[in-house]
Every structure is written in structure tokens, then in C-alpha cells.
Tab-separated table of C-alpha atoms in Angstrom:
chain	number	residue	atom	x	y	z
S	1	MET	CA	114.774	112.949	103.583
S	2	ASN	CA	112.166	110.039	102.957
S	3	LEU	CA	109.461	110.177	105.383
S	4	ALA	CA	109.407	106.713	105.781
S	5	LEU	CA	112.968	106.454	107.113
S	6	ILE	CA	111.853	108.587	110.136
S	7	PRO	CA	109.855	106.003	111.903
S	8	LEU	CA	112.013	103.152	110.665
S	9	ILE	CA	114.961	104.822	112.275
S	10	GLY	CA	113.086	105.374	115.354
S	11	TYR	CA	112.192	101.902	115.579
S	12	LEU	CA	115.685	100.536	114.924
S	13	ALA	CA	116.863	103.154	117.865
S	14	LEU	CA	114.334	101.609	120.356
S	15	THR	CA	115.661	98.197	119.836
S	16	LEU	CA	119.298	99.167	120.733
S	17	LEU	CA	117.714	100.859	123.671
S	18	LEU	CA	115.875	98.102	124.760
S	19	ALA	CA	119.172	96.097	124.492
S	20	LEU	CA	120.804	98.575	126.622
S	21	TRP	CA	117.933	98.630	129.048
S	22	ALA	CA	118.304	94.517	129.367
S	23	GLN	CA	121.522	94.634	129.765
S	24	ARG	CA	121.652	96.611	132.744
S	25	GLN	CA	118.593	94.331	134.301
S	26	ALA	CA	120.696	91.204	133.472
S	27	GLY	CA	123.097	92.865	136.140
S	28	LYS	CA	120.559	93.309	139.045
S	29	GLY	CA	119.112	89.913	139.023
S	30	PRO	CA	120.073	86.905	141.080
S	31	GLY	CA	123.735	85.834	140.271
S	32	ARG	CA	123.226	83.011	137.755
S	33	GLY	CA	126.807	83.213	135.839
S	34	PHE	CA	127.615	84.712	132.563
S	35	ILE	CA	126.749	82.012	130.273
S	36	GLU	CA	123.334	81.228	131.635
S	37	GLU	CA	122.610	84.848	131.703
S	38	TYR	CA	123.939	85.589	128.542
S	39	PHE	CA	122.615	82.854	126.518
S	40	ILE	CA	119.174	81.887	128.123
S	41	GLY	CA	118.614	84.841	130.289
S	42	GLY	CA	118.477	83.119	133.542
S	43	ARG	CA	115.399	80.897	132.931
S	44	THR	CA	113.237	83.423	133.657
S	45	MET	CA	110.632	84.237	131.090
S	46	GLY	CA	107.041	84.548	131.604
S	47	GLY	CA	104.302	82.886	129.362
S	48	PHE	CA	103.853	86.344	126.907
S	49	VAL	CA	107.542	86.711	126.260
S	50	LEU	CA	107.928	82.981	125.915
S	51	ALA	CA	105.121	82.752	123.191
S	52	MET	CA	106.301	86.220	121.582
S	53	THR	CA	109.957	85.097	121.378
S	54	ILE	CA	109.138	81.478	119.753
S	55	ILE	CA	106.976	83.024	117.265
S	56	ALA	CA	109.416	85.743	116.328
S	57	SER	CA	112.029	83.179	116.433
S	58	TYR	CA	110.454	80.998	113.801
S	59	THR	CA	108.583	83.845	111.679
S	60	SER	CA	111.073	85.390	109.244
S	61	ALA	CA	111.890	86.757	105.817
S	62	SER	CA	110.129	83.819	104.943
S	63	SER	CA	106.997	84.604	106.913
S	64	PHE	CA	106.772	88.522	105.987
S	65	VAL	CA	108.622	88.348	102.525
S	66	GLY	CA	109.427	85.334	100.911
S	67	GLY	CA	106.098	83.592	101.952
S	68	PRO	CA	103.960	85.920	100.794
S	69	GLY	CA	105.879	86.220	97.723
S	70	VAL	CA	105.285	82.511	96.902
S	71	ALA	CA	101.571	83.053	97.709
S	72	TYR	CA	101.677	85.998	95.286
S	73	LYS	CA	102.430	83.600	92.321
S	74	LEU	CA	100.630	80.442	93.244
S	75	GLY	CA	97.585	81.724	95.059
S	76	LEU	CA	95.521	80.759	98.092
S	77	GLY	CA	97.127	77.061	97.634
S	78	TRP	CA	100.040	78.662	99.275
S	79	VAL	CA	97.975	79.985	101.902
S	80	LEU	CA	96.574	76.609	103.010
S	81	LEU	CA	99.924	75.051	102.934
S	82	ALA	CA	101.596	77.895	105.200
S	83	MET	CA	98.624	77.230	107.793
S	84	ILE	CA	100.504	73.946	108.535
S	85	GLN	CA	102.754	76.206	110.567
S	86	VAL	CA	100.092	77.365	113.028
S	87	PRO	CA	100.812	74.920	115.730
S	88	THR	CA	104.357	75.600	115.830
S	89	THR	CA	104.453	76.672	119.608
S	90	PHE	CA	101.609	74.541	120.686
S	91	LEU	CA	103.627	71.384	119.268
S	92	THR	CA	107.022	72.760	120.464
S	93	LEU	CA	105.777	73.461	124.301
S	94	GLY	CA	103.540	70.375	124.211
S	95	VAL	CA	106.053	67.879	123.250
S	96	LEU	CA	109.398	69.105	124.516
S	97	GLY	CA	108.432	72.246	126.780
S	98	LYS	CA	107.941	70.638	130.204
S	99	ARG	CA	110.591	67.486	130.110
S	100	PHE	CA	113.003	69.783	127.986
S	101	ALA	CA	112.801	72.451	130.811
S	102	ILE	CA	113.092	69.932	133.649
S	103	LEU	CA	115.925	67.917	132.126
S	104	GLY	CA	117.945	70.866	130.969
S	105	ARG	CA	117.882	72.137	134.282
S	106	ARG	CA	119.067	68.839	135.620
S	107	VAL	CA	122.109	68.936	133.452
S	108	HIS	CA	122.652	72.303	133.380
S	109	ALA	CA	122.060	72.519	129.777
S	110	VAL	CA	122.512	75.968	128.142
S	111	THR	CA	122.317	74.927	124.484
S	112	ILE	CA	120.585	72.363	122.551
S	113	THR	CA	124.006	70.563	121.946
S	114	ASP	CA	124.612	70.689	125.870
S	115	PHE	CA	121.478	68.455	126.171
S	116	LEU	CA	122.193	66.053	123.374
S	117	TYR	CA	125.913	65.535	125.146
S	118	ALA	CA	124.388	65.130	128.511
S	119	ARG	CA	122.238	62.255	126.814
S	120	TYR	CA	124.496	60.677	124.514
S	121	ARG	CA	127.888	61.467	126.098
S	122	SER	CA	129.544	61.819	122.649
S	123	ASP	CA	132.181	64.104	121.331
S	124	ALA	CA	130.863	63.301	117.609
S	125	VAL	CA	127.473	64.452	118.379
S	126	VAL	CA	128.532	67.776	119.889
S	127	LEU	CA	130.864	68.487	116.946
S	128	LEU	CA	128.131	67.171	113.860
S	129	CYS	CA	125.423	69.514	116.017
S	130	SER	CA	127.879	72.485	116.128
S	131	ALA	CA	128.761	72.260	112.359
S	132	ALA	CA	125.106	72.044	111.625
S	133	ILE	CA	124.335	75.173	113.295
S	134	LEU	CA	127.004	77.158	112.062
S	135	ILE	CA	126.639	75.723	108.218
S	136	PHE	CA	122.347	75.959	108.170
S	137	PHE	CA	122.050	79.298	110.282
S	138	ALA	CA	124.392	80.742	107.993
S	139	ALA	CA	122.409	80.218	104.885
S	140	SER	CA	119.225	81.221	106.719
S	141	MET	CA	120.774	84.192	108.241
S	142	VAL	CA	121.736	85.340	104.762
S	143	ALA	CA	118.282	84.832	103.709
S	144	GLN	CA	116.882	87.329	106.532
S	145	PHE	CA	119.704	90.003	105.773
S	146	ILE	CA	118.970	90.117	102.071
S	147	GLY	CA	115.036	90.192	103.252
S	148	GLY	CA	115.531	93.102	105.564
S	149	ALA	CA	117.591	95.080	103.078
S	150	ARG	CA	114.904	94.767	100.271
S	151	VAL	CA	112.191	95.293	102.686
S	152	PHE	CA	114.227	98.953	103.552
S	153	GLN	CA	115.155	99.614	99.618
S	154	ALA	CA	111.783	99.060	98.676
S	155	VAL	CA	110.219	101.382	101.022
S	156	THR	CA	112.213	104.266	101.128
S	157	GLY	CA	114.029	104.196	97.808
S	158	TYR	CA	117.361	104.203	99.290
S	159	PRO	CA	120.386	101.783	97.486
S	160	TYR	CA	119.967	98.021	98.769
S	161	GLU	CA	123.389	98.488	100.054
S	162	ALA	CA	122.170	101.090	102.704
S	163	GLY	CA	119.297	99.331	104.023
S	164	LEU	CA	121.826	96.140	104.436
S	165	ILE	CA	124.166	98.343	106.787
S	166	LEU	CA	121.666	99.794	108.716
S	167	PHE	CA	119.727	96.763	109.293
S	168	GLY	CA	122.828	94.480	109.841
S	169	VAL	CA	124.680	97.086	112.034
S	170	THR	CA	121.395	97.377	114.206
S	171	VAL	CA	120.734	93.689	114.753
S	172	VAL	CA	124.186	92.771	115.552
S	173	LEU	CA	124.594	95.148	117.892
S	174	TYR	CA	121.848	94.717	120.172
S	175	THR	CA	122.174	91.342	120.001
S	176	ALA	CA	125.867	91.244	120.879
S	177	VAL	CA	125.357	93.802	123.594
S	178	GLY	CA	122.380	92.200	125.196
S	179	GLY	CA	122.348	88.629	124.995
S	180	PHE	CA	119.437	86.487	125.423
S	181	ARG	CA	117.722	89.089	127.740
S	182	ALA	CA	117.814	91.786	124.988
S	183	VAL	CA	116.712	89.126	122.147
S	184	ALA	CA	113.639	88.010	124.415
S	185	VAL	CA	112.747	91.495	124.997
S	186	THR	CA	113.077	92.964	121.869
S	187	ASP	CA	110.966	89.189	120.560
S	188	ALA	CA	108.366	90.427	122.703
S	189	LEU	CA	108.117	93.978	121.047
S	190	GLN	CA	108.709	92.798	117.545
S	191	GLY	CA	105.822	90.262	117.829
S	192	VAL	CA	103.480	93.020	118.561
S	193	VAL	CA	104.511	94.967	115.682
S	194	MET	CA	104.188	92.247	113.319
S	195	LEU	CA	100.623	91.274	114.568
S	196	ILE	CA	99.525	94.878	114.442
S	197	ALA	CA	101.503	95.125	111.034
S	198	SER	CA	99.924	92.055	109.401
S	199	VAL	CA	96.211	93.530	110.432
S	200	VAL	CA	96.981	97.046	108.923
S	201	ILE	CA	98.573	95.701	105.629
S	202	LEU	CA	95.739	92.773	104.907
S	203	PHE	CA	93.178	95.471	105.393
S	204	ALA	CA	94.666	97.994	103.213
S	205	VAL	CA	95.139	95.549	100.287
S	206	VAL	CA	91.265	94.262	100.618
S	207	ARG	CA	90.024	97.866	100.807
S	208	ALA	CA	92.255	98.618	97.381
S	209	GLY	CA	91.023	95.607	95.544
S	210	GLY	CA	87.419	96.664	96.224
S	211	GLY	CA	86.648	94.114	99.002
S	212	MET	CA	87.059	90.459	99.518
S	213	GLU	CA	84.688	88.969	97.183
S	214	GLN	CA	86.096	91.321	94.796
S	215	CYS	CA	89.686	90.460	94.962
S	216	ILE	CA	88.970	86.815	94.713
S	217	GLN	CA	86.930	87.504	91.134
S	218	THR	CA	90.007	89.422	89.920
S	219	LEU	CA	92.501	86.507	90.826
S	220	LYS	CA	89.945	84.365	89.216
S	221	GLY	CA	89.696	86.133	86.114
S	222	MET	CA	93.715	85.971	86.021
S	223	ASP	CA	93.985	82.220	86.329
S	224	PRO	CA	91.496	80.246	88.095
S	225	GLY	CA	94.366	78.109	89.548
S	226	LEU	CA	95.060	81.082	92.210
S	227	ILE	CA	92.051	80.176	94.072
S	228	THR	CA	92.521	76.502	94.491
S	229	PRO	CA	94.164	74.091	96.670
S	230	SER	CA	96.525	73.071	93.860
S	231	GLY	CA	97.709	76.603	92.917
S	232	ALA	CA	98.669	78.328	89.790
S	233	GLY	CA	99.489	75.909	86.927
S	234	GLY	CA	98.969	72.822	89.583
S	235	ALA	CA	102.128	73.846	91.249
S	236	ILE	CA	101.115	72.688	94.767
S	237	PRO	CA	100.536	68.859	94.198
S	238	ALA	CA	99.169	66.670	96.916
S	239	PRO	CA	102.836	64.794	97.762
S	240	MET	CA	103.918	68.717	98.243
S	241	LEU	CA	101.133	69.241	100.808
S	242	PHE	CA	102.074	66.294	102.607
S	243	SER	CA	105.938	66.935	102.723
S	244	PHE	CA	104.989	70.365	104.407
S	245	TRP	CA	103.656	68.872	107.468
S	246	ILE	CA	106.665	67.087	107.763
S	247	LEU	CA	109.017	69.988	106.759
S	248	VAL	CA	106.742	72.836	109.134
S	249	GLY	CA	104.820	70.692	111.072
S	250	LEU	CA	106.614	67.427	113.041
S	251	GLY	CA	109.865	68.812	112.034
S	252	ILE	CA	109.739	71.874	113.786
S	253	LEU	CA	110.645	69.994	116.664
S	254	GLY	CA	113.965	69.713	115.200
S	255	LEU	CA	114.700	73.551	114.753
S	256	PRO	CA	117.170	74.680	117.895
S	257	GLN	CA	116.061	78.293	117.134
S	258	THR	CA	112.727	77.180	118.499
S	259	THR	CA	113.449	74.112	121.009
S	260	GLN	CA	116.201	76.249	122.741
S	261	ARG	CA	113.506	78.372	124.055
S	262	CYS	CA	112.279	75.537	126.081
S	263	PHE	CA	115.392	76.014	128.430
S	264	GLY	CA	114.439	79.424	129.231
S	265	TYR	CA	110.912	79.993	130.670
S	266	LYS	CA	110.046	80.355	134.351
S	267	ASN	CA	107.745	77.869	135.321
S	268	SER	CA	104.670	75.591	134.285
S	269	LYS	CA	102.090	78.440	134.201
S	270	SER	CA	104.376	80.151	131.812
S	271	MET	CA	104.575	77.540	129.415
S	272	HIS	CA	100.651	76.705	129.310
S	273	ASP	CA	99.759	80.390	128.969
S	274	ALA	CA	102.751	80.650	125.844
S	275	MET	CA	100.908	77.533	124.582
S	276	ILE	CA	97.812	79.045	124.032
S	277	MET	CA	98.995	82.879	123.441
S	278	GLY	CA	101.110	81.664	120.826
S	279	THR	CA	98.995	79.174	118.907
S	280	LEU	CA	96.644	81.882	118.227
S	281	ILE	CA	99.081	84.832	117.625
S	282	ILE	CA	100.958	82.653	115.048
S	283	GLY	CA	97.900	81.856	113.304
S	284	PHE	CA	96.720	85.342	112.700
S	285	LEU	CA	100.258	86.426	111.666
S	286	LEU	CA	100.713	83.800	109.009
S	287	LEU	CA	97.113	84.072	107.732
S	288	PHE	CA	96.849	87.687	107.222
S	289	MET	CA	100.428	87.741	105.738
S	290	HIS	CA	99.841	85.333	103.078
S	291	LEU	CA	96.616	86.253	102.333
S	292	ALA	CA	98.006	89.834	101.888
S	293	GLY	CA	100.272	88.149	99.296
S	294	VAL	CA	97.752	86.669	97.216
S	295	LEU	CA	95.100	89.217	97.382
S	296	GLY	CA	98.148	91.768	96.517
S	297	ARG	CA	98.206	90.404	92.972
S	298	ALA	CA	94.768	91.730	92.531
S	299	VAL	CA	95.972	95.260	93.474
S	300	MET	CA	99.488	94.702	91.781
S	301	PRO	CA	99.349	92.088	89.240
S	302	GLY	CA	102.531	93.414	87.552
S	303	LEU	CA	105.236	92.519	89.918
S	304	THR	CA	108.624	90.756	88.442
S	305	SER	CA	109.590	89.377	91.943
S	306	GLY	CA	107.149	87.937	94.337
S	307	ASP	CA	109.551	88.812	97.186
S	308	LEU	CA	108.585	92.516	96.627
S	309	ILE	CA	105.054	92.419	97.176
S	310	ILE	CA	104.851	93.016	100.889
S	311	PRO	CA	107.074	96.199	100.833
S	312	SER	CA	105.449	97.211	97.227
S	313	LEU	CA	102.112	97.168	99.196
S	314	ILE	CA	103.199	99.168	102.112
S	315	LEU	CA	104.685	101.750	100.063
S	316	GLU	CA	101.517	102.054	97.417
S	317	LEU	CA	98.659	101.983	99.986
S	318	LEU	CA	99.801	103.981	103.188
S	319	PRO	CA	100.982	107.393	103.020
S	320	PRO	CA	104.832	107.706	103.583
S	321	PHE	CA	105.275	108.042	107.202
S	322	TRP	CA	102.870	105.424	108.447
S	323	ALA	CA	104.811	103.117	105.474
S	324	GLY	CA	107.741	103.580	107.442
S	325	VAL	CA	105.873	102.448	110.798
S	326	PHE	CA	104.220	99.369	109.471
S	327	VAL	CA	107.216	98.145	107.275
S	328	ALA	CA	108.641	97.707	110.930
S	329	GLY	CA	106.367	94.412	110.662
S	330	PRO	CA	108.308	92.429	108.048
S	331	LEU	CA	111.819	94.185	109.612
S	332	ALA	CA	110.692	92.750	113.383
S	333	ALA	CA	110.145	89.349	111.750
S	334	ILE	CA	113.731	89.429	110.082
S	335	MET	CA	115.502	90.752	112.879
S	336	SER	CA	114.002	88.510	115.680
S	337	THR	CA	115.117	85.598	113.680
S	338	VAL	CA	118.433	86.938	113.109
S	339	ASP	CA	119.166	87.893	116.424
S	340	THR	CA	118.298	84.633	117.657
S	341	MET	CA	120.559	82.624	115.129
S	342	LEU	CA	123.633	84.883	116.055
S	343	LEU	CA	123.337	83.877	119.665
S	344	LEU	CA	123.022	80.341	118.803
S	345	VAL	CA	126.101	80.584	116.696
S	346	SER	CA	127.807	82.402	119.409
S	347	ALA	CA	126.706	79.925	121.991
S	348	SER	CA	127.872	77.225	119.941
S	349	ILE	CA	131.433	78.205	119.375
S	350	ILE	CA	132.095	79.374	122.841
S	351	LYS	CA	129.992	77.378	125.200
S	352	ASP	CA	130.005	74.225	122.809
S	353	LEU	CA	133.398	74.287	121.476
S	354	TYR	CA	135.758	76.638	123.481
S	355	ILE	CA	134.683	75.816	126.935
S	356	ARG	CA	133.952	72.451	126.343
S	357	TYR	CA	137.340	71.404	124.827
S	358	SER	CA	139.794	74.203	125.316
S	359	LEU	CA	138.794	74.700	129.050
S	360	LYS	CA	137.480	71.197	129.629
S	361	ASN	CA	134.296	72.898	130.758
S	362	ASP	CA	136.515	74.689	133.903
S	363	THR	CA	135.638	78.055	133.801
S	364	SER	CA	137.213	78.898	137.143
S	365	GLY	CA	140.651	79.933	135.538
S	366	ILE	CA	138.714	82.673	133.332
S	367	SER	CA	136.731	85.583	134.633
S	368	ALA	CA	132.999	86.105	133.412
S	369	LYS	CA	134.188	89.489	131.980
S	370	LYS	CA	136.428	87.534	129.329
S	371	ILE	CA	133.992	85.297	128.736
S	372	GLY	CA	131.495	88.365	128.126
S	373	ARG	CA	133.972	90.118	125.854
S	374	MET	CA	134.708	86.657	123.440
S	375	SER	CA	130.968	86.269	123.314
S	376	PHE	CA	130.409	89.783	122.239
S	377	CYS	CA	133.293	89.495	119.844
S	378	CYS	CA	131.961	86.016	118.511
S	379	THR	CA	128.465	87.272	117.708
S	380	LEU	CA	129.850	90.292	116.478
S	381	ALA	CA	131.804	88.412	113.955
S	382	ALA	CA	129.373	86.247	112.907
S	383	GLY	CA	127.319	88.905	112.190
S	384	VAL	CA	129.681	90.748	110.157
S	385	LEU	CA	130.708	87.385	108.128
S	386	VAL	CA	127.031	87.044	107.289
S	387	PHE	CA	126.632	90.750	106.226
S	388	CYS	CA	129.456	90.313	103.899
S	389	ALA	CA	127.636	87.001	102.192
S	390	SER	CA	124.414	89.058	101.776
S	391	PHE	CA	125.426	91.060	98.472
S	392	ASN	CA	124.036	89.810	95.214
S	393	PRO	CA	120.887	88.352	96.648
S	394	PRO	CA	119.155	85.450	94.870
S	395	GLU	CA	115.211	85.696	94.201
S	396	LEU	CA	112.537	83.946	96.647
S	397	LEU	CA	114.141	83.962	99.763
S	398	VAL	CA	111.641	81.128	100.831
S	399	TRP	CA	113.409	78.621	99.338
S	400	ILE	CA	116.848	79.150	101.400
S	401	ASN	CA	115.051	79.491	104.398
S	402	LEU	CA	113.515	75.897	103.919
S	403	PHE	CA	116.564	74.440	102.778
S	404	ALA	CA	118.046	75.754	105.924
S	405	PHE	CA	114.952	74.323	107.833
S	406	GLY	CA	115.160	70.909	106.175
S	407	GLY	CA	119.276	70.745	107.154
S	408	LEU	CA	118.722	71.762	110.718
S	409	GLU	CA	115.717	69.038	111.043
S	410	ALA	CA	117.859	66.257	109.424
S	411	VAL	CA	120.414	66.688	112.061
S	412	PHE	CA	118.123	67.416	115.103
S	413	LEU	CA	114.939	66.005	114.971
S	414	TRP	CA	115.351	62.334	116.047
S	415	PRO	CA	118.118	62.714	118.609
S	416	VAL	CA	116.201	65.289	120.517
S	417	VAL	CA	112.863	63.435	120.159
S	418	LEU	CA	114.067	59.951	120.857
S	419	GLY	CA	116.647	61.205	123.173
S	420	MET	CA	113.891	62.123	125.288
S	421	TYR	CA	111.491	59.575	124.846
S	422	TRP	CA	113.434	56.208	124.179
S	423	LYS	CA	115.301	54.808	126.779
S	424	LYS	CA	117.590	52.630	124.229
S	425	ALA	CA	118.774	55.816	122.258
S	426	ASN	CA	122.604	55.948	122.204
S	427	ALA	CA	125.263	57.940	120.860
S	428	THR	CA	125.696	55.674	117.660
S	429	GLY	CA	122.176	55.773	116.595
S	430	ALA	CA	122.687	59.931	117.275
S	431	VAL	CA	125.609	59.787	115.198
S	432	TRP	CA	124.352	57.560	112.486
S	433	SER	CA	120.890	59.317	112.188
S	434	MET	CA	122.870	62.814	111.850
S	435	ALA	CA	125.344	61.648	109.169
S	436	ALA	CA	122.682	59.876	107.148
S	437	GLY	CA	119.948	62.814	107.762
S	438	VAL	CA	122.503	65.396	106.470
S	439	ALA	CA	124.073	63.450	103.319
S	440	VAL	CA	120.557	62.055	102.143
S	441	PHE	CA	118.965	65.926	102.345
S	442	MET	CA	122.156	67.244	100.578
S	443	PHE	CA	121.999	64.621	97.873
S	444	PHE	CA	118.660	65.193	97.029
S	445	SER	CA	118.523	68.896	97.371
S	446	ILE	CA	121.980	69.605	95.494
S	447	PHE	CA	121.098	67.174	92.574
S	448	LYS	CA	117.462	67.848	92.807
S	449	VAL	CA	116.447	64.285	92.693
S	450	PRO	CA	112.754	64.092	90.884
S	451	LEU	CA	110.593	62.778	94.072
S	452	GLY	CA	107.313	62.939	92.455
S	453	GLY	CA	106.399	66.308	93.967
S	454	VAL	CA	107.669	64.953	97.651
S	455	HIS	CA	110.352	67.475	99.413
S	456	ALA	CA	113.332	66.326	100.196
S	457	ILE	CA	112.708	66.256	104.118
S	458	VAL	CA	110.399	63.251	103.805
S	459	PRO	CA	113.018	60.532	102.624
S	460	THR	CA	115.361	62.266	104.763
S	461	CYS	CA	113.446	61.586	107.923
S	462	VAL	CA	112.427	58.031	106.961
S	463	ILE	CA	116.116	57.365	106.147
S	464	SER	CA	117.429	59.324	109.457
S	465	LEU	CA	115.142	57.487	111.779
S	466	LEU	CA	116.110	54.008	110.180
S	467	ALA	CA	119.741	54.962	110.916
S	468	PHE	CA	118.852	55.884	114.374
S	469	TRP	CA	117.216	52.548	114.985
S	470	LEU	CA	119.917	50.491	113.283
S	471	GLY	CA	122.711	52.591	115.238
S	472	SER	CA	121.202	52.441	118.372
S	473	MET	CA	120.695	48.192	117.907
S	474	ARG	CA	124.291	48.219	117.142
S	475	GLY	CA	125.792	50.417	119.617
S	476	SER	CA	127.075	50.155	123.248
S	477	PRO	CA	123.754	50.216	125.982
S	478	VAL	CA	122.977	53.457	127.588
S	479	PRO	CA	125.264	54.065	130.705
S	480	PRO	CA	123.422	53.726	133.636
S	481	ASP	CA	124.118	57.106	134.981
S	482	VAL	CA	122.341	58.362	132.281
S	483	THR	CA	119.349	56.398	132.441
S	484	ARG	CA	119.174	57.521	136.253
S	485	LEU	CA	119.594	61.060	134.910
S	486	PHE	CA	116.882	61.246	132.536
S	487	TRP	CA	114.366	58.829	133.709
S	488	GLY	CA	114.820	59.273	137.507
S	489	GLU	CA	112.438	60.824	139.846
S	490	GLU	CA	111.404	64.090	138.147
S	491	GLU	CA	110.947	67.581	139.717
S	492	GLN	CA	108.713	70.175	138.859
S	493	ALA	CA	109.617	72.360	136.401
């Protein structure tokens, strides 16, 4: 047996044990109802877990496999671009955190769709949100499954399909069994593993390349563009850099997988602690991993696929057993994103569609045990479908992930932000914004309309904002009870 496989299997087994432990702990806490417990952990997260679960949900195959893969091809310019993501936790909690938590408790929101329904009182908003989550999360989860299987294949030498099965079964099972509490606990573990792995991998690369200065000189000798902000061959023009401030900067306020975390923390102190810890940790993670991708080209210059650089470096520079230990870093990033998305897909189907429309929000006639079985089966079924779609993988996973990011932001960004801070925002504005955002984003993405280096998310955000304003001007006024609910006397989170 390959020695790298032993710690890898041990790590996967540990996540399953943590899920079982989390499930038992959920049963010991104060009664909050199955829905609130399974999907947001009873709103009990402390600062460290909150920071780690936001980081772990956001970082993914794109951060540990795809992003370093693009950095391998384009150089230090991509590292600069990737660092735009550093304020993720600070921005999410700073702009949305406290008010989101207060309003979420006030309207008993468990999902972001719950929140938007309470704000806009529109079935069209619910259906558009649910469809966006199912479609764009599916694309993103396929990228994560592929990334996990590729890492396994590169480090152990076993077939891609074997890695896909082992990785897929583990992450689907622990998410389905343990729910949000298992996801939060495993995310905390995975965040620590990611941080340690990123430090070890970068240190090994710099050492193998003869030191930082020698690595940079080697890259300059290959292509001077590799050490410039514009990247190799000028592949990162200024408009693209600006676009990423929207796509992975401001736009993250429209990502359900991170914004939903604002519902689950315990109190204001937890939020403030998470803002500081999360910003520092994600900064180190992104810098170390993308630098490892760039500098890895000085150590291993001949790779045909950039996505293979991190697993290849781990395998080449570390002894087999320790390669198995530290490959848990990329796997942790991937698993922590998949588990969050699986849970949100399940919540969208069970809470936002089945309970809202089939049961008319009346769960008195159905037992918590039955809802639990349905949630488990729904999570399991979503995982199986994504697993089946993960064969015949494409190259450079980062682009699949960024496509999913853009699609989600096109739908959620303005309805969430303006719904919280603009009293005149109404259902017509939200629906027009969602419809226009998705239509514009898909048009530009599918037909690859030339925009002079600007990413499709920029015109998408502008047009969807304009559509929101026009719709709000044309639509019916916000009902007085909604205004009182959202702008009445606030209580402390």
C-alpha cells in the first residue's frame, strides 16, 4: 500500500467520527427544532468556529488547486489578484453580520431564501433563489469533486475514479449524517489543517528552489512576465484586475455559502473575534498557496496542467507518509466547500420548497424524525448526482468555480444588500434584478462577448443594479408590516 494513503484515510475517517460526535452533541443541547439545528446549528457558533467555517466554506479547489494552477501559468500577477479575497470574512461580517443575525432571528430565517422571502414576500423571489442555488452550486460542487479526486490521484497514484469514490462517499456521508453542526466542527478542523499545510508546502518549495531570491531569478529567466503584475504574456490586464475587485471582493456579499454563516453565530463578541481571526488566516492561506503555485514553476517547470502543481509538489518534495498528511490541506479546502453547498442545496429543497409550499410552513403534522430522514436523503441524493457528473473532468477548475461565483452574485448580491439597507427595495425590484443579472451574466459567459478584459460580472452588476432600481420604482410600495419588522427597534445580537 502507498504510505501516503494511510494518513489520508485516517483523516477522512476522523471527519466521519467528528460528524457522529456532532450529531450526538446536537441532541444534548436545548431544544431548537430539527430545522434550525440541522441547517444552522442552533445559532451557537463561537468566534473561532465562525471564522474557520467562513474561511473553509469560501476556500475550495479553486484556492488550493485551481488558483495555484493559474498562478503556475501566469506568475506573480495572479498572486496579487488572488489577494483581493483577503477581506472576505471582514467584509461579510462587517457589512452583513450583525444586522443579518438580528433580522434572521427576528424573522426566524434558517436560509438566505427565508430571509429574502420575509423581506420581499414574493414567491417568485423564492423560486429564483432556489433555482440559482441548485444550478450554480451544482457547477461549483462538480469542480470540488474533481479537485479532490485529482489530488488523491496525483499523491497516491491510484486511479482518478478511486479517489472520486473515496472522497465523495466521505464528504456526502458526514454532511448528511451530522448537518450544520458537523459541517462547522469539521470546517474548524479543516481550517487548521489548511493553514499548517500551506506553510509546509510553501517552505518546501522555497527550499527546493534554492531560496526565494533564486526562485524569482529562475522565473525571470523563463519569462520576465512571470514576475510582473500583468502576468506572463500580459494575460492579466488592468480591466481584469478591476473586475476581480467585484467578483471576489464586493461580490462575495452575494454568496449564500458565506452569507448564511451570519445566521449561525452566538453573539456580537463571536462576530468581532471572527472578523479579526478570519482576515488574518485567509490572508496567510491565499498568499502561501498561490506563491507555492508560482514558485513551483521554478522547481517543476514542465507540467502540462497547472491544476497538478500543488499535488505534484507535495508528492515530489515530501516523503510519502508526510505527503499523505499534508495533502489533507487541499482536501480540507475542497471538502469544507462541498459540505456547505450540499447542506444549502438540501435546505433549499426541504425548507424553501417542500415545507414552504407543500406543507404551507405548517410542520405540526409531520415529525422531526421524518423531516430528518428527508433531509438526510436529500443531501445524499444531491451528493450522488454531483458525484456522477464529476467524470471526464475539464482543465483549470478555477474557471468553473468563478463561473459559479458570478452566477450566484448575479442573483443574490443586490437583493441581499439593498434589501437590508434600502427601505424602498421591493419584490418587483428584486425579481427584475435577479432575472436581468442571470440573463446578462449567462449571455456574456456563454457567447464570450469581448469586453476589453473586463469580466462579465462587472456589466452584470451594473445592469442588475439598474434593473433593481427601475423595478423598485415601478413596483408596489413595501408593506408597512415589513418596514416595521426590518426597521423597527433593534435588539442586541
